[in-house]
mmCIF file of C-alpha atoms in Angstrom:
data_model
loop_
_atom_site.group_PDB
_atom_site.id
_atom_site.type_symbol
_atom_site.label_atom_id
_atom_site.label_comp_id
_atom_site.label_asym_id
_atom_site.label_seq_id
_atom_site.Cartn_x
_atom_site.Cartn_y
_atom_site.Cartn_z
ATOM 1 C CA UNK N 1 -58.666 61.822 -224.586
ATOM 2 C CA UNK N 2 -60.624 59.457 -226.880
ATOM 3 C CA UNK N 3 -58.505 60.243 -229.972
ATOM 4 C CA UNK N 4 -55.315 59.541 -227.912
ATOM 5 C CA UNK N 5 -56.856 56.058 -227.033
ATOM 6 C CA UNK N 6 -57.725 55.719 -230.663
ATOM 7 C CA UNK N 7 -54.223 56.502 -231.569
ATOM 8 C CA UNK N 8 -52.756 54.260 -229.356
ATOM 9 C CA UNK N 9 -54.892 51.353 -230.036
ATOM 10 C CA UNK N 10 -54.331 51.790 -234.003
ATOM 11 C CA UNK N 11 -50.639 52.083 -233.705
ATOM 12 C CA UNK N 12 -49.724 48.240 -233.221
ATOM 13 C CA UNK N 13 -52.274 46.940 -235.718
ATOM 14 C CA UNK N 14 -50.560 48.811 -238.692
ATOM 15 C CA UNK N 15 -49.307 46.394 -241.035
ATOM 16 C CA UNK N 16 -45.611 46.505 -242.364
ATOM 17 C CA UNK N 17 -45.212 48.977 -244.907
ATOM 18 C CA UNK N 18 -48.184 51.017 -243.998
ATOM 19 C CA UNK N 19 -47.763 54.555 -244.271
ATOM 20 C CA UNK N 20 -48.563 56.907 -240.919
ATOM 21 C CA UNK N 21 -50.736 58.782 -243.605
ATOM 22 C CA UNK N 22 -52.700 55.748 -244.418
ATOM 23 C CA UNK N 23 -53.486 55.070 -240.897
ATOM 24 C CA UNK N 24 -56.847 57.075 -240.567
ATOM 25 C CA UNK N 25 -58.554 53.505 -242.191
ATOM 26 C CA UNK N 26 -57.604 51.845 -239.383
ATOM 27 C CA UNK N 27 -59.585 54.276 -237.011
ATOM 28 C CA UNK N 28 -63.125 54.573 -238.505
ATOM 29 C CA UNK N 29 -64.788 52.599 -235.656
ATOM 30 C CA UNK N 30 -65.658 54.999 -232.699
ATOM 31 C CA UNK N 31 -63.215 54.658 -229.742
ATOM 32 C CA UNK N 32 -65.261 55.874 -227.477
ATOM 33 C CA UNK N 33 -68.037 52.615 -227.880
ATOM 34 C CA UNK N 34 -65.495 50.750 -226.604
ATOM 35 C CA UNK N 35 -64.387 53.009 -223.960
ATOM 36 C CA UNK N 36 -67.912 53.224 -222.773
ATOM 37 C CA UNK N 37 -68.095 49.502 -222.754
ATOM 38 C CA UNK N 38 -65.121 49.127 -220.319
ATOM 39 C CA UNK N 39 -66.147 52.164 -218.055
ATOM 40 C CA UNK N 40 -69.355 50.748 -217.694
ATOM 41 C CA UNK N 41 -67.975 47.252 -216.529
ATOM 42 C CA UNK N 42 -65.956 49.279 -213.950
ATOM 43 C CA UNK N 43 -68.852 51.017 -212.593
ATOM 44 C CA UNK N 44 -69.655 50.322 -208.752
ATOM 45 C CA UNK N 45 -72.987 48.815 -207.482
ATOM 46 C CA UNK N 46 -75.721 46.934 -209.388
ATOM 47 C CA UNK N 47 -75.051 48.443 -212.684
ATOM 48 C CA UNK N 48 -71.687 47.978 -213.092
ATOM 49 C CA UNK N 49 -72.259 44.079 -211.402
ATOM 50 C CA UNK N 50 -74.902 43.456 -213.971
ATOM 51 C CA UNK N 51 -72.361 44.924 -216.403
ATOM 52 C CA UNK N 52 -69.721 42.906 -215.823
ATOM 53 C CA UNK N 53 -71.923 39.663 -215.325
ATOM 54 C CA UNK N 54 -73.569 39.910 -218.985
ATOM 55 C CA UNK N 55 -69.990 40.499 -220.605
ATOM 56 C CA UNK N 56 -68.216 37.703 -218.661
ATOM 57 C CA UNK N 57 -71.486 35.309 -219.639
ATOM 58 C CA UNK N 58 -71.468 36.599 -223.121
ATOM 59 C CA UNK N 59 -67.581 36.025 -223.569
ATOM 60 C CA UNK N 60 -67.445 32.535 -222.264
ATOM 61 C CA UNK N 61 -71.030 31.830 -223.495
ATOM 62 C CA UNK N 62 -70.486 33.317 -227.439
ATOM 63 C CA UNK N 63 -67.040 34.471 -228.046
ATOM 64 C CA UNK N 64 -64.687 31.747 -227.231
ATOM 65 C CA UNK N 65 -66.995 29.291 -229.265
ATOM 66 C CA UNK N 66 -67.004 31.849 -232.164
ATOM 67 C CA UNK N 67 -63.240 31.837 -232.067
ATOM 68 C CA UNK N 68 -62.859 28.214 -231.972
ATOM 69 C CA UNK N 69 -65.265 27.833 -234.981
ATOM 70 C CA UNK N 70 -63.356 30.194 -236.906
ATOM 71 C CA UNK N 71 -59.871 29.070 -236.403
ATOM 72 C CA UNK N 72 -60.770 25.616 -237.277
ATOM 73 C CA UNK N 73 -62.656 27.251 -240.443
ATOM 74 C CA UNK N 74 -59.825 29.203 -241.468
ATOM 75 C CA UNK N 75 -56.695 26.905 -240.755
ATOM 76 C CA UNK N 76 -58.283 24.190 -242.551
ATOM 77 C CA UNK N 77 -58.536 26.531 -245.689
ATOM 78 C CA UNK N 78 -55.151 27.308 -245.331
ATOM 79 C CA UNK N 79 -54.194 23.331 -244.497
ATOM 80 C CA UNK N 80 -55.947 22.152 -247.127
ATOM 81 C CA UNK N 81 -55.444 24.827 -249.649
ATOM 82 C CA UNK N 82 -59.327 24.779 -250.824
ATOM 83 C CA UNK N 83 -61.210 27.992 -251.851
ATOM 84 C CA UNK N 84 -65.362 27.214 -251.858
ATOM 85 C CA UNK N 85 -65.636 30.472 -253.975
ATOM 86 C CA UNK N 86 -63.593 29.057 -256.983
ATOM 87 C CA UNK N 87 -65.757 25.884 -256.797
ATOM 88 C CA UNK N 88 -68.893 28.131 -256.974
ATOM 89 C CA UNK N 89 -67.546 29.963 -260.314
ATOM 90 C CA UNK N 90 -66.781 26.657 -262.069
ATOM 91 C CA UNK N 91 -69.992 24.967 -260.966
ATOM 92 C CA UNK N 92 -73.064 25.466 -263.770
ATOM 93 C CA UNK N 93 -75.848 23.147 -262.515
ATOM 94 C CA UNK N 94 -74.851 23.167 -258.723
ATOM 95 C CA UNK N 95 -74.876 26.856 -258.405
ATOM 96 C CA UNK N 96 -77.843 27.337 -256.202
ATOM 97 C CA UNK N 97 -77.561 24.879 -253.876
ATOM 98 C CA UNK N 98 -73.648 25.861 -253.093
ATOM 99 C CA UNK N 99 -74.428 29.385 -253.004
ATOM 100 C CA UNK N 100 -76.821 28.139 -250.219
ATOM 101 C CA UNK N 101 -74.445 26.179 -248.351
ATOM 102 C CA UNK N 102 -71.964 29.575 -248.383
ATOM 103 C CA UNK N 103 -74.918 31.394 -247.269
ATOM 104 C CA UNK N 104 -75.787 29.207 -244.632
ATOM 105 C CA UNK N 105 -72.261 29.014 -242.861
ATOM 106 C CA UNK N 106 -72.064 31.015 -239.865
ATOM 107 C CA UNK N 107 -70.781 34.667 -240.600
ATOM 108 C CA UNK N 108 -71.359 36.779 -243.725
ATOM 109 C CA UNK N 109 -68.055 35.720 -245.429
ATOM 110 C CA UNK N 110 -69.949 32.984 -247.731
ATOM 111 C CA UNK N 111 -72.837 35.281 -248.463
ATOM 112 C CA UNK N 112 -70.452 37.919 -249.392
ATOM 113 C CA UNK N 113 -68.426 35.318 -251.844
ATOM 114 C CA UNK N 114 -71.564 34.746 -253.720
ATOM 115 C CA UNK N 115 -72.990 38.440 -254.232
ATOM 116 C CA UNK N 116 -69.213 39.386 -255.640
ATOM 117 C CA UNK N 117 -69.302 36.525 -258.012
ATOM 118 C CA UNK N 118 -72.628 37.561 -259.205
ATOM 119 C CA UNK N 119 -71.168 41.261 -260.130
ATOM 120 C CA UNK N 120 -68.637 40.158 -261.962
ATOM 121 C CA UNK N 121 -70.624 37.383 -264.254
ATOM 122 C CA UNK N 122 -69.721 34.114 -262.494
ATOM 123 C CA UNK N 123 -73.065 33.125 -260.794
ATOM 124 C CA UNK N 124 -76.833 33.757 -261.512
ATOM 125 C CA UNK N 125 -79.209 35.790 -259.890
ATOM 126 C CA UNK N 126 -80.749 32.676 -258.609
ATOM 127 C CA UNK N 127 -77.543 32.041 -256.366
ATOM 128 C CA UNK N 128 -77.816 35.535 -254.819
ATOM 129 C CA UNK N 129 -81.185 34.867 -253.780
ATOM 130 C CA UNK N 130 -80.402 31.511 -252.550
ATOM 131 C CA UNK N 131 -77.535 32.606 -250.116
ATOM 132 C CA UNK N 132 -79.515 35.737 -248.797
ATOM 133 C CA UNK N 133 -82.428 33.441 -247.981
ATOM 134 C CA UNK N 134 -79.947 31.156 -246.325
ATOM 135 C CA UNK N 135 -77.665 33.267 -244.139
ATOM 136 C CA UNK N 136 -78.379 34.296 -241.003
ATOM 137 C CA UNK N 137 -75.156 36.452 -240.704
ATOM 138 C CA UNK N 138 -73.252 36.664 -237.523
ATOM 139 C CA UNK N 139 -76.190 35.854 -235.315
ATOM 140 C CA UNK N 140 -75.785 32.078 -236.595
ATOM 141 C CA UNK N 141 -72.861 32.185 -233.918
ATOM 142 C CA UNK N 142 -74.975 33.108 -231.459
ATOM 143 C CA UNK N 143 -77.586 30.841 -231.807
ATOM 144 C CA UNK N 144 -75.089 27.689 -232.086
ATOM 145 C CA UNK N 145 -73.739 28.599 -229.127
ATOM 146 C CA UNK N 146 -76.597 29.196 -227.003
ATOM 147 C CA UNK N 147 -79.437 27.098 -228.213
ATOM 148 C CA UNK N 148 -77.662 24.110 -230.260
ATOM 149 C CA UNK N 149 -81.288 22.514 -230.408
ATOM 150 C CA UNK N 150 -82.344 25.464 -232.432
ATOM 151 C CA UNK N 151 -79.420 25.938 -234.666
ATOM 152 C CA UNK N 152 -79.919 22.164 -235.471
ATOM 153 C CA UNK N 153 -83.370 22.763 -236.939
ATOM 154 C CA UNK N 154 -83.676 26.224 -238.305
ATOM 155 C CA UNK N 155 -79.618 26.531 -240.165
ATOM 156 C CA UNK N 156 -81.008 23.514 -242.056
ATOM 157 C CA UNK N 157 -84.624 24.783 -242.616
ATOM 158 C CA UNK N 158 -82.992 27.891 -243.714
ATOM 159 C CA UNK N 159 -80.690 26.043 -246.468
ATOM 160 C CA UNK N 160 -83.757 24.467 -247.964
ATOM 161 C CA UNK N 161 -85.239 27.336 -248.338
ATOM 162 C CA UNK N 162 -82.691 29.323 -249.838
ATOM 163 C CA UNK N 163 -82.115 26.240 -252.223
ATOM 164 C CA UNK N 164 -85.996 25.960 -253.247
ATOM 165 C CA UNK N 165 -86.282 29.632 -253.575
ATOM 166 C CA UNK N 166 -83.135 30.338 -255.763
ATOM 167 C CA UNK N 167 -84.026 27.340 -258.342
ATOM 168 C CA UNK N 168 -87.610 28.667 -258.367
ATOM 169 C CA UNK N 169 -86.288 32.403 -258.832
ATOM 170 C CA UNK N 170 -84.130 30.932 -261.720
ATOM 171 C CA UNK N 171 -86.803 28.948 -263.253
ATOM 172 C CA UNK N 172 -89.448 31.630 -263.311
ATOM 173 C CA UNK N 173 -88.788 35.217 -262.288
ATOM 174 C CA UNK N 174 -87.076 37.352 -264.748
ATOM 175 C CA UNK N 175 -83.617 38.468 -263.408
ATOM 176 C CA UNK N 176 -82.509 42.007 -263.317
ATOM 177 C CA UNK N 177 -79.877 43.126 -266.296
ATOM 178 C CA UNK N 178 -76.413 41.929 -264.907
ATOM 179 C CA UNK N 179 -73.970 44.750 -264.418
ATOM 180 C CA UNK N 180 -71.030 45.176 -266.466
ATOM 181 C CA UNK N 181 -68.628 42.266 -265.787
ATOM 182 C CA UNK N 182 -65.875 43.917 -263.789
ATOM 183 C CA UNK N 183 -62.651 42.633 -262.300
ATOM 184 C CA UNK N 184 -62.403 40.993 -259.040
ATOM 185 C CA UNK N 185 -63.420 43.244 -256.030
ATOM 186 C CA UNK N 186 -61.404 42.940 -252.945
ATOM 187 C CA UNK N 187 -64.074 44.006 -250.176
ATOM 188 C CA UNK N 188 -62.318 42.305 -247.544
ATOM 189 C CA UNK N 189 -59.280 44.449 -246.398
ATOM 190 C CA UNK N 190 -55.540 43.305 -245.577
ATOM 191 C CA UNK N 191 -54.748 43.339 -242.163
ATOM 192 C CA UNK N 192 -50.884 42.317 -242.141
ATOM 193 C CA UNK N 193 -49.137 39.651 -240.852
ATOM 194 C CA UNK N 194 -49.302 37.702 -237.445
ATOM 195 C CA UNK N 195 -48.664 39.874 -234.820
ATOM 196 C CA UNK N 196 -48.502 39.061 -230.753
ATOM 197 C CA UNK N 197 -52.079 40.363 -229.920
ATOM 198 C CA UNK N 198 -53.422 37.706 -232.060
ATOM 199 C CA UNK N 199 -51.723 35.225 -230.033
ATOM 200 C CA UNK N 200 -52.680 36.577 -226.830
ATOM 201 C CA UNK N 201 -56.291 36.651 -228.047
ATOM 202 C CA UNK N 202 -56.285 33.431 -229.286
ATOM 203 C CA UNK N 203 -54.445 32.222 -225.909
ATOM 204 C CA UNK N 204 -57.122 33.802 -223.976
ATOM 205 C CA UNK N 205 -60.262 32.466 -225.613
ATOM 206 C CA UNK N 206 -58.023 28.859 -225.575
ATOM 207 C CA UNK N 207 -57.984 29.055 -221.823
ATOM 208 C CA UNK N 208 -61.510 30.013 -221.346
ATOM 209 C CA UNK N 209 -63.401 27.484 -223.736
ATOM 210 C CA UNK N 210 -62.918 24.519 -221.148
ATOM 211 C CA UNK N 211 -64.983 26.842 -218.680
ATOM 212 C CA UNK N 212 -67.456 27.694 -221.595
ATOM 213 C CA UNK N 213 -67.746 23.713 -222.355
ATOM 214 C CA UNK N 214 -68.352 22.996 -218.545
ATOM 215 C CA UNK N 215 -71.234 25.892 -218.387
ATOM 216 C CA UNK N 216 -72.759 24.025 -221.433
ATOM 217 C CA UNK N 217 -73.192 20.879 -220.305
ATOM 218 C CA UNK N 218 -75.029 22.230 -217.270
ATOM 219 C CA UNK N 219 -72.392 21.951 -214.398
ATOM 220 C CA UNK N 220 -71.220 24.816 -212.079
ATOM 221 C CA UNK N 221 -67.817 25.775 -211.719
ATOM 222 C CA UNK N 222 -66.442 26.029 -208.212
ATOM 223 C CA UNK N 223 -64.279 28.652 -206.788
ATOM 224 C CA UNK N 224 -61.636 29.279 -207.103
ATOM 225 C CA UNK N 225 -61.744 28.326 -210.656
ATOM 226 C CA UNK N 226 -64.921 30.235 -211.175
ATOM 227 C CA UNK N 227 -63.138 33.525 -210.261
ATOM 228 C CA UNK N 228 -60.225 32.330 -212.748
ATOM 229 C CA UNK N 229 -62.566 32.035 -215.422
ATOM 230 C CA UNK N 230 -63.786 35.665 -214.948
ATOM 231 C CA UNK N 231 -60.584 37.223 -214.702
ATOM 232 C CA UNK N 232 -59.930 35.573 -218.233
ATOM 233 C CA UNK N 233 -63.101 36.450 -219.603
ATOM 234 C CA UNK N 234 -62.700 40.341 -218.320
ATOM 235 C CA UNK N 235 -59.592 40.278 -220.305
ATOM 236 C CA UNK N 236 -60.930 38.700 -223.275
ATOM 237 C CA UNK N 237 -63.780 41.309 -223.267
ATOM 238 C CA UNK N 238 -61.176 44.078 -223.094
ATOM 239 C CA UNK N 239 -59.223 42.763 -225.918
ATOM 240 C CA UNK N 240 -62.431 42.242 -228.160
ATOM 241 C CA UNK N 241 -63.227 46.037 -227.265
ATOM 242 C CA UNK N 242 -59.684 47.119 -228.218
ATOM 243 C CA UNK N 243 -59.201 45.203 -231.223
ATOM 244 C CA UNK N 244 -62.925 46.201 -232.660
ATOM 245 C CA UNK N 245 -62.062 50.127 -232.088
ATOM 246 C CA UNK N 246 -59.206 49.900 -234.595
ATOM 247 C CA UNK N 247 -60.004 46.972 -236.739
ATOM 248 C CA UNK N 248 -60.417 47.818 -240.518
ATOM 249 C CA UNK N 249 -62.778 44.701 -240.785
ATOM 250 C CA UNK N 250 -66.641 45.547 -241.757
ATOM 251 C CA UNK N 251 -67.571 41.883 -242.207
ATOM 252 C CA UNK N 252 -64.897 39.682 -243.466
ATOM 253 C CA UNK N 253 -61.189 39.188 -243.841
ATOM 254 C CA UNK N 254 -59.111 38.831 -246.646
ATOM 255 C CA UNK N 255 -58.832 35.141 -247.119
ATOM 256 C CA UNK N 256 -54.944 35.485 -247.759
ATOM 257 C CA UNK N 257 -54.187 36.678 -244.339
ATOM 258 C CA UNK N 258 -53.207 34.257 -241.429
ATOM 259 C CA UNK N 259 -56.051 32.121 -239.871
ATOM 260 C CA UNK N 260 -55.194 33.712 -236.022
ATOM 261 C CA UNK N 261 -55.481 37.107 -237.424
ATOM 262 C CA UNK N 262 -58.487 36.283 -239.254
ATOM 263 C CA UNK N 263 -60.135 34.841 -235.912
ATOM 264 C CA UNK N 264 -59.198 37.348 -233.799
ATOM 265 C CA UNK N 265 -60.500 40.381 -236.310
ATOM 266 C CA UNK N 266 -64.020 38.850 -237.000
ATOM 267 C CA UNK N 267 -64.544 37.338 -233.339
ATOM 268 C CA UNK N 268 -63.976 40.755 -232.183
ATOM 269 C CA UNK N 269 -66.566 42.126 -234.593
ATOM 270 C CA UNK N 270 -69.145 39.793 -233.684
ATOM 271 C CA UNK N 271 -68.405 39.717 -230.104
ATOM 272 C CA UNK N 272 -68.994 43.809 -230.113
ATOM 273 C CA UNK N 273 -72.572 42.680 -231.213
ATOM 274 C CA UNK N 274 -73.138 39.954 -229.064
ATOM 275 C CA UNK N 275 -72.283 42.036 -226.112
ATOM 276 C CA UNK N 276 -74.516 45.218 -226.999
ATOM 277 C CA UNK N 277 -77.637 42.836 -227.543
ATOM 278 C CA UNK N 278 -77.128 41.037 -224.436
ATOM 279 C CA UNK N 279 -76.473 44.393 -222.299
ATOM 280 C CA UNK N 280 -79.524 46.158 -224.260
ATOM 281 C CA UNK N 281 -81.688 43.015 -222.854
ATOM 282 C CA UNK N 282 -80.585 42.988 -219.371
ATOM 283 C CA UNK N 283 -80.722 46.803 -218.985
ATOM 284 C CA UNK N 284 -84.393 46.800 -220.259
ATOM 285 C CA UNK N 285 -85.113 43.924 -218.027
ATOM 286 C CA UNK N 286 -83.355 45.519 -214.891
ATOM 287 C CA UNK N 287 -83.682 49.178 -215.073
ATOM 288 C CA UNK N 288 -86.850 49.729 -217.160
ATOM 289 C CA UNK N 289 -89.489 48.157 -215.313
ATOM 290 C CA UNK N 290 -91.460 46.866 -218.301
ATOM 291 C CA UNK N 291 -92.276 42.842 -218.381
ATOM 292 C CA UNK N 292 -91.267 42.408 -221.913
ATOM 293 C CA UNK N 293 -92.954 38.793 -221.578
ATOM 294 C CA UNK N 294 -96.196 40.584 -220.946
ATOM 295 C CA UNK N 295 -95.650 43.349 -223.609
ATOM 296 C CA UNK N 296 -94.775 40.893 -226.582
ATOM 297 C CA UNK N 297 -97.445 38.626 -225.608
ATOM 298 C CA UNK N 298 -100.171 40.970 -226.664
ATOM 299 C CA UNK N 299 -98.826 41.374 -229.873
ATOM 300 C CA UNK N 300 -98.165 37.570 -230.306
ATOM 301 C CA UNK N 301 -99.396 37.108 -233.700
ATOM 302 C CA UNK N 302 -97.699 39.944 -235.006
ATOM 303 C CA UNK N 303 -93.894 38.677 -233.955
ATOM 304 C CA UNK N 304 -93.074 36.846 -236.652
ATOM 305 C CA UNK N 305 -93.946 39.622 -239.025
ATOM 306 C CA UNK N 306 -92.149 42.458 -236.999
ATOM 307 C CA UNK N 307 -89.056 39.893 -236.926
ATOM 308 C CA UNK N 308 -89.194 39.786 -240.500
ATOM 309 C CA UNK N 309 -89.351 43.368 -241.162
ATOM 310 C CA UNK N 310 -86.325 43.506 -238.959
ATOM 311 C CA UNK N 311 -84.553 41.242 -241.063
ATOM 312 C CA UNK N 312 -84.834 43.648 -243.965
ATOM 313 C CA UNK N 313 -82.390 46.108 -241.869
ATOM 314 C CA UNK N 314 -78.923 45.765 -243.258
ATOM 315 C CA UNK N 315 -76.395 44.436 -240.934
ATOM 316 C CA UNK N 316 -76.110 42.155 -238.202
ATOM 317 C CA UNK N 317 -76.451 44.074 -235.165
ATOM 318 C CA UNK N 318 -80.729 43.805 -235.334
ATOM 319 C CA UNK N 319 -80.530 39.983 -235.927
ATOM 320 C CA UNK N 320 -78.643 39.718 -233.077
ATOM 321 C CA UNK N 321 -80.861 41.141 -230.957
ATOM 322 C CA UNK N 322 -83.652 39.241 -232.265
ATOM 323 C CA UNK N 323 -81.759 36.041 -231.548
ATOM 324 C CA UNK N 324 -81.190 37.180 -227.948
ATOM 325 C CA UNK N 325 -84.668 37.705 -227.308
ATOM 326 C CA UNK N 326 -85.411 34.257 -228.770
ATOM 327 C CA UNK N 327 -82.747 32.727 -226.383
ATOM 328 C CA UNK N 328 -84.306 34.451 -223.522
ATOM 329 C CA UNK N 329 -87.940 32.796 -224.348
ATOM 330 C CA UNK N 330 -89.556 36.298 -225.365
ATOM 331 C CA UNK N 331 -90.166 35.828 -229.273
ATOM 332 C CA UNK N 332 -91.233 32.044 -230.424
ATOM 333 C CA UNK N 333 -89.430 29.950 -232.821
ATOM 334 C CA UNK N 334 -91.464 31.059 -235.383
ATOM 335 C CA UNK N 335 -90.145 34.815 -235.261
ATOM 336 C CA UNK N 336 -86.439 33.442 -235.211
ATOM 337 C CA UNK N 337 -87.037 31.583 -238.335
ATOM 338 C CA UNK N 338 -88.793 34.372 -240.339
ATOM 339 C CA UNK N 339 -86.046 36.691 -238.889
ATOM 340 C CA UNK N 340 -83.076 34.392 -239.986
ATOM 341 C CA UNK N 341 -84.618 33.948 -243.884
ATOM 342 C CA UNK N 342 -85.356 37.237 -244.331
ATOM 343 C CA UNK N 343 -82.150 38.737 -242.875
ATOM 344 C CA UNK N 344 -78.850 39.262 -245.429
ATOM 345 C CA UNK N 345 -76.623 40.231 -242.881
ATOM 346 C CA UNK N 346 -73.573 42.487 -243.673
ATOM 347 C CA UNK N 347 -74.152 40.934 -247.173
ATOM 348 C CA UNK N 348 -76.344 43.338 -248.010
ATOM 349 C CA UNK N 349 -74.038 46.041 -247.985
ATOM 350 C CA UNK N 350 -71.600 45.037 -250.642
ATOM 351 C CA UNK N 351 -74.479 44.080 -252.498
ATOM 352 C CA UNK N 352 -76.112 47.257 -252.587
ATOM 353 C CA UNK N 353 -73.028 48.922 -253.731
ATOM 354 C CA UNK N 354 -72.229 46.615 -256.325
ATOM 355 C CA UNK N 355 -75.840 46.175 -257.818
ATOM 356 C CA UNK N 356 -78.126 48.134 -256.001
ATOM 357 C CA UNK N 357 -81.012 47.167 -258.057
ATOM 358 C CA UNK N 358 -80.509 43.335 -257.691
ATOM 359 C CA UNK N 359 -80.066 43.318 -253.731
ATOM 360 C CA UNK N 360 -83.400 44.734 -253.632
ATOM 361 C CA UNK N 361 -84.843 42.573 -255.753
ATOM 362 C CA UNK N 362 -83.206 39.798 -253.952
ATOM 363 C CA UNK N 363 -84.343 41.247 -250.497
ATOM 364 C CA UNK N 364 -87.965 41.533 -251.730
ATOM 365 C CA UNK N 365 -87.782 37.780 -253.004
ATOM 366 C CA UNK N 366 -86.553 36.389 -249.461
ATOM 367 C CA UNK N 367 -89.663 37.759 -247.548
ATOM 368 C CA UNK N 368 -91.764 35.157 -249.440
ATOM 369 C CA UNK N 369 -90.408 32.269 -247.679
ATOM 370 C CA UNK N 370 -89.997 34.234 -244.619
ATOM 371 C CA UNK N 371 -93.488 34.503 -243.995
ATOM 372 C CA UNK N 372 -94.528 31.192 -245.225
ATOM 373 C CA UNK N 373 -92.218 29.153 -243.044
ATOM 374 C CA UNK N 374 -92.644 31.542 -239.826
ATOM 375 C CA UNK N 375 -96.212 31.638 -240.148
ATOM 376 C CA UNK N 376 -96.632 27.698 -240.845
ATOM 377 C CA UNK N 377 -94.561 27.177 -237.424
ATOM 378 C CA UNK N 378 -96.806 30.062 -235.901
ATOM 379 C CA UNK N 379 -100.138 28.325 -236.518
ATOM 380 C CA UNK N 380 -99.290 24.745 -236.968
ATOM 381 C CA UNK N 381 -96.240 24.408 -234.138
ATOM 382 C CA UNK N 382 -96.874 27.489 -231.859
ATOM 383 C CA UNK N 383 -94.740 26.059 -229.097
ATOM 384 C CA UNK N 384 -91.804 24.412 -231.035
ATOM 385 C CA UNK N 385 -88.434 24.676 -229.817
ATOM 386 C CA UNK N 386 -89.798 27.826 -227.574
#
């Protein structure tokens, strides 16, 4: 059953000219994850009602804003024809600040640009450290949507920390031996031309976005508009799950693809992590019987350190979970800050694959500003933005 659903989901996503024998690259995601998500949402009783409520909230409050941000970003790239990656390669004295800016951009794309530029000999090692310190990965989208007051402080702090750390590394630390200069590496797969499902996906997000903005301002939405918003959100969740299940995208999309297609793929990728983190938290509160607030309060001095250690785990999933705990008031701002500085998001995967020694060293160096900033806020401003 799962294989049949996976094959059905993959078929419309095949780009023009791709052979059927190549379709396996589009089916590396476990379709049962998406299927389990939709089954949980259709269950009767408390479990199903809680799942539907959480998924609707996550889609309305996070996914639609991610889609809008990505569509504006990629649309402007296509409209004005700029490529900040090329600017990074041609810069000499401003490589580190530019690398920090790329890393601080929501998502993992900017950091991956810097990592690949390093392996081809176009940037210094300090730029790699700077971008990995500054990046928050996909968790940045969640923080911006749910706690913009914290994001407007945390993201610039990470940007400054990345710049200073990168400059310090270039000045005082011996860089690892650079790998042999290689041809440009295409990490992002080609996803083909614009398709009808991209239009439908972006249309659902556009129709739901006004409801998300209204809820963000603190106003309630009354029936029948509340019901309509919930139905649109459920359709949006289903589309995210279906697209994610058969998508070739691991972290970023190819810059030559259509902006709407890139928005669809990356929003689905990010949303699945957000859905999982939101559900994990709500299930733990509802069904485990644990008082997470009391549990975390007993180890309060260790929370920044634990968050920093979690940040060392490659990928965006654990970092989205830490951000979710912060949004729900279970961990302090200091823990969030330590996690976002120590975490490298999905950029660590290509970094390890392309130059493992440099990736490990850059990750180790990123823990220094993470510890300094996290415990500075923990001891000097314990209640800040909590």
